[in-house]
Coordinates of C-alpha atoms in Angstrom, one line a residue:
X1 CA -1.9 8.1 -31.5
X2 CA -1.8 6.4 -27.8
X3 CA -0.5 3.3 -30.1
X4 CA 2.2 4.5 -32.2
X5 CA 3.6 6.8 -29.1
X6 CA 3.1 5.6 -25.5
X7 CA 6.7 3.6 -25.6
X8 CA 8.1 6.2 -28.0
X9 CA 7.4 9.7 -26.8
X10 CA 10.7 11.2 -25.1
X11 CA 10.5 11.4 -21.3
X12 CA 11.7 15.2 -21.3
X13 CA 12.0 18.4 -23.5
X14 CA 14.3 21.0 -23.3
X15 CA 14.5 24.1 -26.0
X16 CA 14.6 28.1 -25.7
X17 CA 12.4 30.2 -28.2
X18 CA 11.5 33.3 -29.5
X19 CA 8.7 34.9 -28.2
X20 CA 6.9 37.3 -29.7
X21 CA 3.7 39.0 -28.0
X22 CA 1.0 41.2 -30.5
X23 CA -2.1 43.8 -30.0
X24 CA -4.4 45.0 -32.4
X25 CA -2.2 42.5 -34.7
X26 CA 1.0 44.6 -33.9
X27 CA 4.2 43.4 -32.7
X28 CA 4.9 45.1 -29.1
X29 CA 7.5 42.7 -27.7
X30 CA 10.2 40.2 -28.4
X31 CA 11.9 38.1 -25.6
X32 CA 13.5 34.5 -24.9
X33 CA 12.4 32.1 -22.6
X34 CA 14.1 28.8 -21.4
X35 CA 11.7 25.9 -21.2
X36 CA 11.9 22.5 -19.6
X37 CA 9.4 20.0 -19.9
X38 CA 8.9 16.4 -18.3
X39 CA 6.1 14.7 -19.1
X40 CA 2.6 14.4 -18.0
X41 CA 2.8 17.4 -16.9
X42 CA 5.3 19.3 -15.9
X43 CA 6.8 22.7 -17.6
X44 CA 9.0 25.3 -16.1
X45 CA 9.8 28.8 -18.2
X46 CA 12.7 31.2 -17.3
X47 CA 12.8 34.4 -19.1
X48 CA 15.2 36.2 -20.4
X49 CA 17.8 34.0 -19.1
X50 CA 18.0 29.7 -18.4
X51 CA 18.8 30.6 -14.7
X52 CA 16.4 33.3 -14.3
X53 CA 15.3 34.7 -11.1
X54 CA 11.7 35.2 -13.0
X55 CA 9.3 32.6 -14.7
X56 CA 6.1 30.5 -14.1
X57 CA 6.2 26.9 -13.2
X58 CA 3.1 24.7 -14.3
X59 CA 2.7 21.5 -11.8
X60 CA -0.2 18.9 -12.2
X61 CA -3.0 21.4 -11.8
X62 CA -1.2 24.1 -10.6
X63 CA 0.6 26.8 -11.6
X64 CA 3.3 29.5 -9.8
X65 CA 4.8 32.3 -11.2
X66 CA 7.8 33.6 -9.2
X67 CA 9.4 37.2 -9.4
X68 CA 13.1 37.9 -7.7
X69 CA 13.4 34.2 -6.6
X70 CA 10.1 34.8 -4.6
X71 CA 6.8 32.7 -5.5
X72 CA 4.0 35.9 -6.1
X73 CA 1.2 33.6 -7.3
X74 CA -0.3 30.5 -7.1
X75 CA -3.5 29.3 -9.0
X76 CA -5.3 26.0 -9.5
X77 CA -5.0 26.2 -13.5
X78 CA -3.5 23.2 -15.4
X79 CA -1.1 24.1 -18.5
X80 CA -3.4 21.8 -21.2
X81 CA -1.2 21.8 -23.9
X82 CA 1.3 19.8 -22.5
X83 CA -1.2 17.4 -22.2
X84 CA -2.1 17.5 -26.2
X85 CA 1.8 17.7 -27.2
X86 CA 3.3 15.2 -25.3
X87 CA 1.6 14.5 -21.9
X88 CA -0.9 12.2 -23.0
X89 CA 1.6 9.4 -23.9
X90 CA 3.0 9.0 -20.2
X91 CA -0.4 8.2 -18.7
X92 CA -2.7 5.2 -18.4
X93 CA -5.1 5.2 -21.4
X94 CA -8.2 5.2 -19.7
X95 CA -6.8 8.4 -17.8
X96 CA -6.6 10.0 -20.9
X97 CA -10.0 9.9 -22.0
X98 CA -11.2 10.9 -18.6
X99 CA -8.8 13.8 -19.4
X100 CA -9.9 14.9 -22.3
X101 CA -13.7 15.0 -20.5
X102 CA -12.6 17.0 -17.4
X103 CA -10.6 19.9 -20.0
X104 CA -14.7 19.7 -21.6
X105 CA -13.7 17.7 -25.3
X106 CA -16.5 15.5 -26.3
X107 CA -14.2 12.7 -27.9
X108 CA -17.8 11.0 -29.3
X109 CA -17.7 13.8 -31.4
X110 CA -15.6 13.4 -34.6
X111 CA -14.7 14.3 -38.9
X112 CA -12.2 14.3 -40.7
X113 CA -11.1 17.6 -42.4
X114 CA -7.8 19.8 -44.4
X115 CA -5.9 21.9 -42.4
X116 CA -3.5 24.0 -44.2
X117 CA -4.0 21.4 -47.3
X118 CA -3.3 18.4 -45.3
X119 CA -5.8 16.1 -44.2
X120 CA -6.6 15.9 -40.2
X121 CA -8.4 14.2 -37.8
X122 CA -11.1 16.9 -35.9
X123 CA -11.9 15.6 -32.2
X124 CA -14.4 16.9 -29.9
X125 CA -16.5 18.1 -32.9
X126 CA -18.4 16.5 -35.5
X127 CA -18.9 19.3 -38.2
X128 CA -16.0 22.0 -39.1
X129 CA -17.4 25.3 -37.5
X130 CA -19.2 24.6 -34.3
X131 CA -18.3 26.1 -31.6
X132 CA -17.1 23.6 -29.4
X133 CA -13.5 22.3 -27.8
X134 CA -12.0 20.6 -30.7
X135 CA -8.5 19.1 -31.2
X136 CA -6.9 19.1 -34.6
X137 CA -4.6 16.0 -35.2
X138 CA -2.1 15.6 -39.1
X139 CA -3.1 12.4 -40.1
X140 CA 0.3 11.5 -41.2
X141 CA 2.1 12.3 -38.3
X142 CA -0.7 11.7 -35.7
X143 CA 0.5 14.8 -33.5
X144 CA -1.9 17.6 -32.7
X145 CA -2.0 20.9 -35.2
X146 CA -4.4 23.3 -33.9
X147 CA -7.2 23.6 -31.2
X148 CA -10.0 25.5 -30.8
X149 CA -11.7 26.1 -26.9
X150 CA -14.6 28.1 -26.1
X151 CA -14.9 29.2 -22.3
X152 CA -16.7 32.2 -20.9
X153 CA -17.6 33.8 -24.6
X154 CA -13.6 33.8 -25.1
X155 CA -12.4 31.7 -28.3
X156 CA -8.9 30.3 -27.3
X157 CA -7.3 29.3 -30.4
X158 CA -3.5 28.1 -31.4
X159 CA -1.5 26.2 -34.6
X160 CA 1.4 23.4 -34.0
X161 CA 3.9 24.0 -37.2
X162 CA 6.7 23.0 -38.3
X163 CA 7.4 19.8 -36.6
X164 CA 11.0 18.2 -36.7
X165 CA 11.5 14.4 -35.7
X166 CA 13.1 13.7 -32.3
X167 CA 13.9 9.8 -32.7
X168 CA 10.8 8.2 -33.0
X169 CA 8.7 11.0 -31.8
X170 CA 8.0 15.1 -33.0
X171 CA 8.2 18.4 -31.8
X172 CA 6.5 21.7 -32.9
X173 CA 9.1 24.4 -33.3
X174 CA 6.1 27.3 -34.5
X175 CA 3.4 28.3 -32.2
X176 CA 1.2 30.8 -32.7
X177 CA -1.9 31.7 -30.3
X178 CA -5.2 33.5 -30.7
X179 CA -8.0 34.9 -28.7
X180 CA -11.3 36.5 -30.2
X181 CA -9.3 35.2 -33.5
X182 CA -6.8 38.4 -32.6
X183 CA -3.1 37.1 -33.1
X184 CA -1.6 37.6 -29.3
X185 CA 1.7 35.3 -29.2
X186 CA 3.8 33.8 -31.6
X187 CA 6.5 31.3 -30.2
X188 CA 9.7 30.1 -32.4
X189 CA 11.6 27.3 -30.8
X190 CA 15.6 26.8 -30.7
X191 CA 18.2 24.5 -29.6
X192 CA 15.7 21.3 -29.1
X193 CA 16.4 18.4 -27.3
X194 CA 14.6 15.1 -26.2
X195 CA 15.5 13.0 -23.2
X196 CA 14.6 9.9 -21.7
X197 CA 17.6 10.1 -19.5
X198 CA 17.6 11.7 -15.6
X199 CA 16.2 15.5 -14.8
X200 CA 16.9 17.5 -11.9
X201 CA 13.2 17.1 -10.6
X202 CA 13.7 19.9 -8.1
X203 CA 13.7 22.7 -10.6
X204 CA 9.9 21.9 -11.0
X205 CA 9.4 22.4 -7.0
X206 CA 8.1 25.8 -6.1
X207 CA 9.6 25.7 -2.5
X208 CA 12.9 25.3 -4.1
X209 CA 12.5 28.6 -5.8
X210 CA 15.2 31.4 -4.7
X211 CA 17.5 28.6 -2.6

């Protein structure tokens, strides 16, 4: 993967998308959010509008979420999936493997499997059905599908679909995520676009928030 994208992955993605949020397997709420990403590991989402006054911005290893222009939290929590979709290919190799151990994947740990009647690479895991961080990779395409994480008796769970090509790269345009293997949010992307041009850095800086 590290080989076929480190010099190839775009620098920055840019999209809105459909979110839809579920209980008890029910649909209870449909919004939009604006989302910019630059990679390793930076993400900011407006909703409702792409110059909202409300959103969350994720940060290295930290992540704010402002209301009415105003930061109203702050935690040490690292967004991980930019890591898996993207992220990983704008940082030193050995940094990634260190990565992987510090989010608690056991990369020694591997099979292959079918995943939606495709064939995948499973890492972090060497049997289908343990209950252990895994990471589900197409073999075609080399890009991440689904993972599986286990923390505090809580199954985290969430699919990659429908990828489209962005120059020599991919993006998902389906997400769907799932806890206790309850469907909770399904995300639909629009209006994608890759950069490796210049990105106003300063809409990733909490202290610029509301000036």
């Amino acid at each position: 993967m590290y080989k076929r994208y480190h010099n190839n992955w775009h620098k920055s993605l840019k999209f809105n998308q459909t979110t839809e949020r579920f209980r008890n397997d029910s649909l209870i709420k449909t919004s939009t959010w604006y989302e910019n990403i630059v990679y390793p590991d930076l993400l900011r989402i407006d909703f409702d509008s792409a110059k909202s006054s409300s959103g969350v911005i994720f940060r290295h290893d930290s992540t704010y979420v402002f209301r009415n222009n105003k930061i109203v939290r702050s935690t040490k929590d690292e967004n991980e999936l930019i890591f898996f979709l993207g992220g990983m290919y704008a940082m030193p190799f050995d940094k990634i493997l260190s990565h992987f151990a510090d989010l608690h994947y056991d990369l020694s740990k591997f099979h292959t499997s079918t995943w939606k009647g495709k064939p995948v690479y499973v890492l972090g895991d060497d049997k289908d059905g343990d209950k252990v961080n895994q990471l589900w990779i197409d073999q075609e395409k080399m890009v991440a599908v689904r993972f599986i994480k286990y923390d505090n008796n809580t199954k985290e769970e969430g699919y990659f679909e429908q990828q489209i090509p962005l120059n020599k790269a991919w993006s998902e345009t389906k997400c769907s995520f799932f806890i206790n293997d309850k469907l909770l949010q399904v995300e639909t992307y629009h209006d994608v676009v890759a950069s490796n041009g210049p990105v106003d850095m300063s809409v990733f800086d909490p202290a610029a928030i509301g000036k």
